[in-house]
Amino acid sequence: MSNSALHDTAVAKSPARDYDASLLQSYLTTRDTSLHLCAPLEIEDHSLQAMPDASPAKWHLAHTTWFFETFLLSQYGDQFQPFHPAFRNLFNSYYNAVGDRPLRAMRHILSRPSLDEVHAYRIYVDEAMVHLLTSDLPGEARQLIVLGINHEQQHQELIVTDVKNGLWANPMRQAYQFRAEPRKTPSAVSSLTWQNFPQDVYDVGFEGDGFAFDNEGPRHKVYANAFRLASRLITNGEYLEFMRDGGYGNPLLWLSDGWDCVRNNQWTAPLYWEQRDGEWWNYTMEGMQPLRLNEPLCHVSYYEADAFAHWAGGRLPTEFEWEIAARSCPVEGNLLESGALHPQPASGAEPLAQMFGDVWEWTASAYTPYPGFKPAAGAVGEYNGKFMCNQMVLRGGSCATPLSHIRATYRNFFPPHARWQFMGVRLANGD
Ligand SMILES: [Fe+2]
């Protein structure tokens, strides 16, 4: 049964007349989107895990389902029976309070359950969830469903980036999707200008109605010196200048850990760049493409972002500078819904372009708790707080982030060596 048919049948039989129709719709749309993202994949592609940080698409499809089964249905479902008793551990990611789990780096060995069984698991849980969503729900269950929807949206971005990494690792460099018409790339990117922000005490962090992750609050005050933020993202062409100036070979530009990382991994270019007969090419979701100089730089680590900023005479913004600037920008841009799955050149004349979408922007801020931060009670308290060590904050979402998932206070985080997400650079300036 399709999710739309499931919706109609469940609503017709609904025992609760005042169920939250928009929450039900949001749940079903989110579940459909995950399947839609996997539609171009062959069965074999669903098991790809080309590096330990990535996970197979089949695992993402099962784990997002596990979240609803474990945190909602097992606690609030009426006489709910788990789909399979082994799945509680099999598809646990990192929740120690829930139990054991297979090694993350070994998720590719899970040839069983089959993809068909994982699809059946999704249908089983969706049917039970629709029944739950059309029942009288306690407020705490409603909040957990919203968390589960946002959790699945995070995994949708990971499906895109993990599939990209897996297809790229194969020497065939197969495309994930093809575009019917060639992409129109502006011949000239807008020139980089600077937006000024005065010194002040600013309120930052989430407050108000609507969903936010626990790590976005509490709202609190920060002092910022006067600063300037670049009007757009750094482009491939600008990064190529850094490379041609010997950027990867100049230790004076690099953090100590960054220099070690460059040498140990023999990095000479961003991830997915490849030189063929003297020309640079770039692996995209549409396969290998000649490097487009006007497109935003993507797939660089924090170390590379920092070294480039140093070379360019600027620095990376703090996460608070970014948020202070972003609060005046509409939440729109090249996000998952555009279907491009690739960052696009800045073309408009906005004072601050590309703040949302295209690439996550590395900030100079370590991922630490805000003053007064308290993780949620219970197992879901392991969601964010326990990762607040050895990671840097990224802001703004990417071309793989759903529109309804991103906001100015959103804090993404990755270790400084990570490159496989859609990660790029916006410069700041000022003391
Ligand atoms: Fe997860």
GROMACS .gro file of N, CA and C in nm, residues 289-409:
model
  363
  289GLN      N    1   3.244   1.576  -1.416
  289GLN     CA    2   3.218   1.698  -1.492
  289GLN      C    3   3.344   1.784  -1.492
  290PRO      N    4   3.369   1.858  -1.601
  290PRO     CA    5   3.479   1.955  -1.594
  290PRO      C    6   3.453   2.051  -1.477
  291LEU      N    7   3.559   2.087  -1.405
  291LEU     CA    8   3.543   2.174  -1.289
  291LEU      C    9   3.487   2.309  -1.333
  292ARG      N   10   3.378   2.349  -1.271
  292ARG     CA   11   3.318   2.480  -1.302
  292ARG      C   12   3.370   2.582  -1.200
  293LEU      N   13   3.442   2.681  -1.254
  293LEU     CA   14   3.513   2.774  -1.165
  293LEU      C   15   3.418   2.862  -1.085
  294ASN      N   16   3.298   2.887  -1.137
  294ASN     CA   17   3.205   2.977  -1.069
  294ASN      C   18   3.123   2.910  -0.959
  295GLU      N   19   3.127   2.778  -0.954
  295GLU     CA   20   3.047   2.709  -0.853
  295GLU      C   21   3.113   2.721  -0.716
  296PRO      N   22   3.032   2.713  -0.610
  296PRO     CA   23   3.091   2.717  -0.477
  296PRO      C   24   3.186   2.600  -0.452
  297LEU      N   25   3.297   2.631  -0.387
  297LEU     CA   26   3.389   2.527  -0.341
  297LEU      C   27   3.315   2.431  -0.250
  298CYS      N   28   3.342   2.302  -0.264
  298CYS     CA   29   3.270   2.202  -0.187
  298CYS      C   30   3.361   2.084  -0.154
  299HIS      N   31   3.326   2.012  -0.049
  299HIS     CA   32   3.401   1.893  -0.006
  299HIS      C   33   3.544   1.925   0.037
  300VAL      N   34   3.554   2.029   0.121
  300VAL     CA   35   3.683   2.056   0.187
  300VAL      C   36   3.664   2.038   0.337
  301SER      N   37   3.775   2.004   0.403
  301SER     CA   38   3.776   1.987   0.548
  301SER      C   39   3.783   2.123   0.617
  302TYR      N   40   3.767   2.121   0.748
  302TYR     CA   41   3.788   2.244   0.826
  302TYR      C   42   3.932   2.291   0.808
  303TYR      N   43   4.024   2.197   0.804
  303TYR     CA   44   4.165   2.235   0.790
  303TYR      C   45   4.189   2.311   0.660
  304GLU      N   46   4.130   2.261   0.551
  304GLU     CA   47   4.148   2.328   0.422
  304GLU      C   48   4.078   2.463   0.421
  305ALA      N   49   3.959   2.468   0.481
  305ALA     CA   50   3.886   2.595   0.488
  305ALA      C   51   3.967   2.698   0.565
  306ASP      N   52   4.026   2.657   0.675
  306ASP     CA   53   4.104   2.748   0.758
  306ASP      C   54   4.231   2.793   0.686
  307ALA      N   55   4.300   2.700   0.620
  307ALA     CA   56   4.423   2.735   0.548
  307ALA      C   57   4.393   2.831   0.433
  308PHE      N   58   4.281   2.805   0.362
  308PHE     CA   59   4.245   2.897   0.254
  308PHE      C   60   4.218   3.036   0.309
  309ALA      N   61   4.142   3.043   0.419
  309ALA     CA   62   4.108   3.174   0.477
  309ALA      C   63   4.235   3.248   0.516
  310HIS      N   64   4.329   3.175   0.573
  310HIS     CA   65   4.458   3.233   0.612
  310HIS      C   66   4.529   3.289   0.489
  311TRP      N   67   4.534   3.211   0.384
  311TRP     CA   68   4.600   3.251   0.259
  311TRP      C   69   4.532   3.375   0.199
  312ALA      N   70   4.398   3.379   0.210
  312ALA     CA   71   4.321   3.488   0.148
  312ALA      C   72   4.322   3.615   0.233
  313GLY      N   73   4.386   3.611   0.350
  313GLY     CA   74   4.392   3.730   0.434
  313GLY      C   75   4.268   3.752   0.517
  314GLY      N   76   4.185   3.649   0.530
  314GLY     CA   77   4.065   3.660   0.613
  314GLY      C   78   4.066   3.554   0.720
  315ARG      N   79   3.949   3.514   0.760
  315ARG     CA   80   3.933   3.407   0.859
  315ARG      C   81   3.794   3.348   0.841
  316LEU      N   82   3.768   3.237   0.909
  316LEU     CA   83   3.634   3.181   0.909
  316LEU      C   84   3.550   3.256   1.012
  317PRO      N   85   3.421   3.273   0.986
  317PRO     CA   86   3.335   3.338   1.086
  317PRO      C   87   3.313   3.247   1.206
  318THR      N   88   3.287   3.306   1.322
  318THR     CA   89   3.241   3.224   1.433
  318THR      C   90   3.097   3.184   1.404
  319GLU      N   91   3.047   3.083   1.475
  319GLU     CA   92   2.909   3.043   1.449
  319GLU      C   93   2.811   3.154   1.488
  320PHE      N   94   2.849   3.239   1.584
  320PHE     CA   95   2.758   3.345   1.625
  320PHE      C   96   2.757   3.458   1.523
  321GLU      N   97   2.873   3.491   1.465
  321GLU     CA   98   2.875   3.591   1.358
  321GLU      C   99   2.786   3.544   1.243
  322TRP      N  100   2.797   3.418   1.209
  322TRP     CA  101   2.715   3.365   1.100
  322TRP      C  102   2.567   3.379   1.133
  323GLU      N  103   2.531   3.344   1.255
  323GLU     CA  104   2.389   3.347   1.295
  323GLU      C  105   2.335   3.490   1.301
  324ILE      N  106   2.418   3.583   1.350
  324ILE     CA  107   2.377   3.724   1.356
  324ILE      C  108   2.345   3.774   1.215
  325ALA      N  109   2.427   3.735   1.118
  325ALA     CA  110   2.405   3.778   0.979
  325ALA      C  111   2.286   3.705   0.917
  326ALA      N  112   2.270   3.577   0.950
  326ALA     CA  113   2.169   3.495   0.882
  326ALA      C  114   2.027   3.529   0.924
  327ARG      N  115   2.011   3.586   1.041
  327ARG     CA  116   1.874   3.607   1.092
  327ARG      C  117   1.797   3.706   1.005
  328SER      N  118   1.866   3.787   0.925
  328SER     CA  119   1.795   3.880   0.837
  328SER      C  120   1.773   3.822   0.698
  329CYS      N  121   1.817   3.699   0.676
  329CYS     CA  122   1.807   3.638   0.542
  329CYS      C  123   1.687   3.542   0.537
  330PRO      N  124   1.612   3.543   0.426
  330PRO     CA  125   1.504   3.444   0.414
  330PRO      C  126   1.561   3.303   0.407
  331VAL      N  127   1.486   3.208   0.466
  331VAL     CA  128   1.531   3.068   0.461
  331VAL      C  129   1.489   3.011   0.326
  332GLU      N  130   1.576   3.029   0.229
  332GLU     CA  131   1.552   2.980   0.094
  332GLU      C  132   1.687   2.963   0.027
  333GLY      N  133   1.688   2.886  -0.081
  333GLY     CA  134   1.815   2.865  -0.151
  333GLY      C  135   1.814   2.731  -0.221
  334ASN      N  136   1.933   2.689  -0.262
  334ASN     CA  137   1.949   2.562  -0.334
  334ASN      C  138   1.955   2.449  -0.232
  335LEU      N  139   1.836   2.402  -0.193
  335LEU     CA  140   1.824   2.296  -0.092
  335LEU      C  141   1.782   2.166  -0.161
  336LEU      N  142   1.751   2.064  -0.084
  336LEU     CA  143   1.721   1.932  -0.141
  336LEU      C  144   1.611   1.939  -0.246
  337GLU      N  145   1.510   2.022  -0.220
  337GLU     CA  146   1.393   2.026  -0.309
  337GLU      C  147   1.427   2.074  -0.450
  338SER      N  148   1.539   2.144  -0.469
  338SER     CA  149   1.574   2.190  -0.604
  338SER      C  150   1.609   2.071  -0.693
  339GLY      N  151   1.651   1.961  -0.632
  339GLY     CA  152   1.686   1.841  -0.709
  339GLY      C  153   1.824   1.846  -0.770
  340ALA      N  154   1.895   1.957  -0.757
  340ALA     CA  155   2.027   1.970  -0.820
  340ALA      C  156   2.129   1.879  -0.751
  341LEU      N  157   2.120   1.866  -0.619
  341LEU     CA  158   2.216   1.788  -0.540
  341LEU      C  159   2.360   1.830  -0.570
  342HIS      N  160   2.375   1.959  -0.595
  342HIS     CA  161   2.506   2.014  -0.627
  342HIS      C  162   2.500   2.165  -0.602
  343PRO      N  163   2.605   2.222  -0.544
  343PRO     CA  164   2.601   2.368  -0.519
  343PRO      C  165   2.599   2.447  -0.649
  344GLN      N  166   2.528   2.559  -0.647
  344GLN     CA  167   2.510   2.641  -0.767
  344GLN      C  168   2.577   2.778  -0.750
  345PRO      N  169   2.623   2.838  -0.862
  345PRO     CA  170   2.690   2.969  -0.851
  345PRO      C  171   2.596   3.077  -0.798
  346ALA      N  172   2.654   3.175  -0.729
  346ALA     CA  173   2.576   3.290  -0.682
  346ALA      C  174   2.545   3.377  -0.803
  347SER      N  175   2.421   3.410  -0.821
  347SER     CA  176   2.387   3.491  -0.938
  347SER      C  177   2.317   3.621  -0.900
  348GLY      N  178   2.255   3.624  -0.785
  348GLY     CA  179   2.177   3.741  -0.747
  348GLY      C  180   2.264   3.855  -0.695
  349ALA      N  181   2.196   3.962  -0.661
  349ALA     CA  182   2.267   4.079  -0.609
  349ALA      C  183   2.234   4.100  -0.462
  350GLU      N  184   2.191   3.992  -0.393
  350GLU     CA  185   2.157   4.008  -0.252
  350GLU      C  186   2.283   4.050  -0.176
  351PRO      N  187   2.264   4.125  -0.068
  351PRO     CA  188   2.382   4.161   0.013
  351PRO      C  189   2.452   4.039   0.070
  352LEU      N  190   2.373   3.935   0.103
  352LEU     CA  191   2.432   3.810   0.151
  352LEU      C  192   2.366   3.696   0.073
  353ALA      N  193   2.439   3.637  -0.020
  353ALA     CA  194   2.384   3.528  -0.102
  353ALA      C  195   2.427   3.393  -0.046
  354GLN      N  196   2.348   3.292  -0.076
  354GLN     CA  197   2.383   3.151  -0.046
  354GLN      C  198   2.396   3.121   0.103
  355MET      N  199   2.331   3.202   0.188
  355MET     CA  200   2.341   3.173   0.332
  355MET      C  201   2.276   3.039   0.366
  356PHE      N  202   2.167   3.007   0.296
  356PHE     CA  203   2.102   2.878   0.319
  356PHE      C  204   2.115   2.793   0.193
  357GLY      N  205   2.148   2.667   0.212
  357GLY     CA  206   2.162   2.577   0.098
  357GLY      C  207   2.301   2.579   0.038
  358ASP      N  208   2.317   2.513  -0.074
  358ASP     CA  209   2.444   2.497  -0.147
  358ASP      C  210   2.545   2.413  -0.067
  359VAL      N  211   2.612   2.476   0.030
  359VAL     CA  212   2.709   2.400   0.112
  359VAL      C  213   2.697   2.443   0.259
  360TRP      N  214   2.721   2.348   0.348
  360TRP     CA  215   2.738   2.382   0.489
  360TRP      C  216   2.864   2.467   0.502
  361GLU      N  217   2.857   2.570   0.584
  361GLU     CA  218   2.970   2.662   0.594
  361GLU      C  219   3.046   2.636   0.724
  362TRP      N  220   3.174   2.601   0.708
  362TRP     CA  221   3.258   2.579   0.826
  362TRP      C  222   3.267   2.707   0.908
  363THR      N  223   3.255   2.698   1.038
  363THR     CA  224   3.279   2.813   1.124
  363THR      C  225   3.402   2.786   1.210
  364ALA      N  226   3.452   2.893   1.271
  364ALA     CA  227   3.570   2.880   1.357
  364ALA      C  228   3.532   2.834   1.497
  365SER      N  229   3.407   2.796   1.518
  365SER     CA  230   3.360   2.763   1.653
  365SER      C  231   3.363   2.613   1.679
  366ALA      N  232   3.420   2.579   1.794
  366ALA     CA  233   3.413   2.439   1.840
  366ALA      C  234   3.270   2.410   1.883
  367TYR      N  235   3.229   2.285   1.864
  367TYR     CA  236   3.093   2.243   1.901
  367TYR      C  237   3.089   2.216   2.051
  368THR      N  238   3.037   2.312   2.124
  368THR     CA  239   3.029   2.300   2.270
  368THR      C  240   2.889   2.338   2.315
  369PRO      N  241   2.850   2.300   2.438
  369PRO     CA  242   2.715   2.334   2.484
  369PRO      C  243   2.699   2.483   2.511
  370TYR      N  244   2.580   2.534   2.485
  370TYR     CA  245   2.547   2.672   2.521
  370TYR      C  246   2.529   2.678   2.674
  371PRO      N  247   2.546   2.796   2.732
  371PRO     CA  248   2.526   2.808   2.877
  371PRO      C  249   2.386   2.760   2.917
  372GLY      N  250   2.382   2.668   3.013
  372GLY     CA  251   2.254   2.616   3.061
  372GLY      C  252   2.200   2.500   2.980
  373PHE      N  253   2.280   2.450   2.883
  373PHE     CA  254   2.233   2.337   2.799
  373PHE      C  255   2.207   2.214   2.885
  374LYS      N  256   2.092   2.151   2.858
  374LYS     CA  257   2.061   2.023   2.923
  374LYS      C  258   2.008   1.928   2.817
  375PRO      N  259   2.072   1.812   2.801
  375PRO     CA  260   2.019   1.713   2.705
  375PRO      C  261   1.881   1.667   2.750
  376ALA      N  262   1.801   1.620   2.653
  376ALA     CA  263   1.669   1.567   2.684
  376ALA      C  264   1.682   1.445   2.775
  377ALA      N  265   1.577   1.418   2.851
  377ALA     CA  266   1.578   1.301   2.940
  377ALA      C  267   1.566   1.173   2.859
  378GLY      N  268   1.620   1.063   2.912
  378GLY     CA  269   1.606   0.932   2.846
  378GLY      C  270   1.707   0.912   2.736
  379ALA      N  271   1.684   0.805   2.658
  379ALA     CA  272   1.781   0.765   2.555
  379ALA      C  273   1.800   0.873   2.449
  380VAL      N  274   1.695   0.949   2.414
  380VAL     CA  275   1.712   1.051   2.310
  380VAL      C  276   1.803   1.164   2.358
  381GLY      N  277   1.835   1.166   2.488
  381GLY     CA  278   1.933   1.262   2.538
  381GLY      C  279   2.072   1.236   2.481
  382GLU      N  280   2.091   1.118   2.422
  382GLU     CA  281   2.220   1.086   2.358
  382GLU      C  282   2.229   1.145   2.218
  383TYR      N  283   2.123   1.213   2.172
  383TYR     CA  284   2.115   1.256   2.033
  383TYR      C  285   2.229   1.352   1.996
  384ASN      N  286   2.251   1.456   2.076
  384ASN     CA  287   2.347   1.561   2.040
  384ASN      C  288   2.458   1.583   2.142
  385GLY      N  289   2.418   1.588   2.269
  385GLY     CA  290   2.508   1.636   2.373
  385GLY      C  291   2.638   1.559   2.385
  386LYS      N  292   2.632   1.428   2.366
  386LYS     CA  293   2.753   1.349   2.391
  386LYS      C  294   2.859   1.365   2.282
  387PHE      N  295   2.826   1.439   2.176
  387PHE     CA  296   2.923   1.461   2.069
  387PHE      C  297   2.994   1.595   2.080
  388MET      N  298   2.975   1.664   2.193
  388MET     CA  299   3.030   1.798   2.206
  388MET      C  300   3.177   1.796   2.246
  389CYS      N  301   3.257   1.738   2.160
  389CYS     CA  302   3.402   1.728   2.182
  389CYS      C  303   3.468   1.699   2.047
  390ASN      N  304   3.574   1.773   2.016
  390ASN     CA  305   3.654   1.747   1.895
  390ASN      C  306   3.577   1.762   1.764
  391GLN      N  307   3.478   1.850   1.762
  391GLN     CA  308   3.404   1.874   1.639
  391GLN      C  309   3.388   2.024   1.618
  392MET      N  310   3.374   2.066   1.493
  392MET     CA  311   3.353   2.207   1.461
  392MET      C  312   3.210   2.227   1.409
  393VAL      N  313   3.159   2.347   1.431
  393VAL     CA  314   3.021   2.377   1.391
  393VAL      C  315   3.016   2.423   1.246
  394LEU      N  316   2.916   2.375   1.175
  394LEU     CA  317   2.887   2.422   1.038
  394LEU      C  318   2.745   2.477   1.036
  395ARG      N  319   2.722   2.576   0.951
  395ARG     CA  320   2.592   2.643   0.950
  395ARG      C  321   2.535   2.652   0.808
  396GLY      N  322   2.403   2.662   0.801
  396GLY     CA  323   2.335   2.705   0.679
  396GLY      C  324   2.273   2.599   0.590
  397GLY      N  325   2.303   2.470   0.611
  397GLY     CA  326   2.242   2.368   0.525
  397GLY      C  327   2.311   2.359   0.390
  398SER      N  328   2.271   2.259   0.313
  398SER     CA  329   2.336   2.235   0.185
  398SER      C  330   2.233   2.198   0.080
  399CYS      N  331   2.282   2.167  -0.039
  399CYS     CA  332   2.195   2.125  -0.149
  399CYS      C  333   2.131   1.988  -0.123
  400ALA      N  334   2.165   1.925  -0.010
  400ALA     CA  335   2.104   1.797   0.026
  400ALA      C  336   2.020   1.809   0.154
  401THR      N  337   1.999   1.931   0.201
  401THR     CA  338   1.921   1.953   0.323
  401THR      C  339   1.777   1.989   0.287
  402PRO      N  340   1.677   1.920   0.344
  402PRO     CA  341   1.538   1.960   0.317
  402PRO      C  342   1.508   2.101   0.369
  403LEU      N  343   1.427   2.174   0.295
  403LEU     CA  344   1.394   2.313   0.330
  403LEU      C  345   1.335   2.323   0.471
  404SER      N  346   1.243   2.231   0.505
  404SER     CA  347   1.177   2.241   0.635
  404SER      C  348   1.269   2.202   0.751
  405HIS      N  349   1.392   2.166   0.720
  405HIS     CA  350   1.484   2.116   0.823
  405HIS      C  351   1.579   2.224   0.875
  406ILE      N  352   1.595   2.332   0.799
  406ILE     CA  353   1.704   2.425   0.828
  406ILE      C  354   1.651   2.557   0.884
  407ARG      N  355   1.732   2.623   0.964
  407ARG     CA  356   1.697   2.755   1.019
  407ARG      C  357   1.826   2.823   1.063
  408ALA      N  358   1.815   2.951   1.100
  408ALA     CA  359   1.935   3.030   1.131
  408ALA      C  360   2.009   2.979   1.254
  409THR      N  361   1.938   2.914   1.346
  409THR     CA  362   2.003   2.869   1.470
  409THR      C  363   2.058   2.727   1.461
   0.00000   0.00000   0.00000
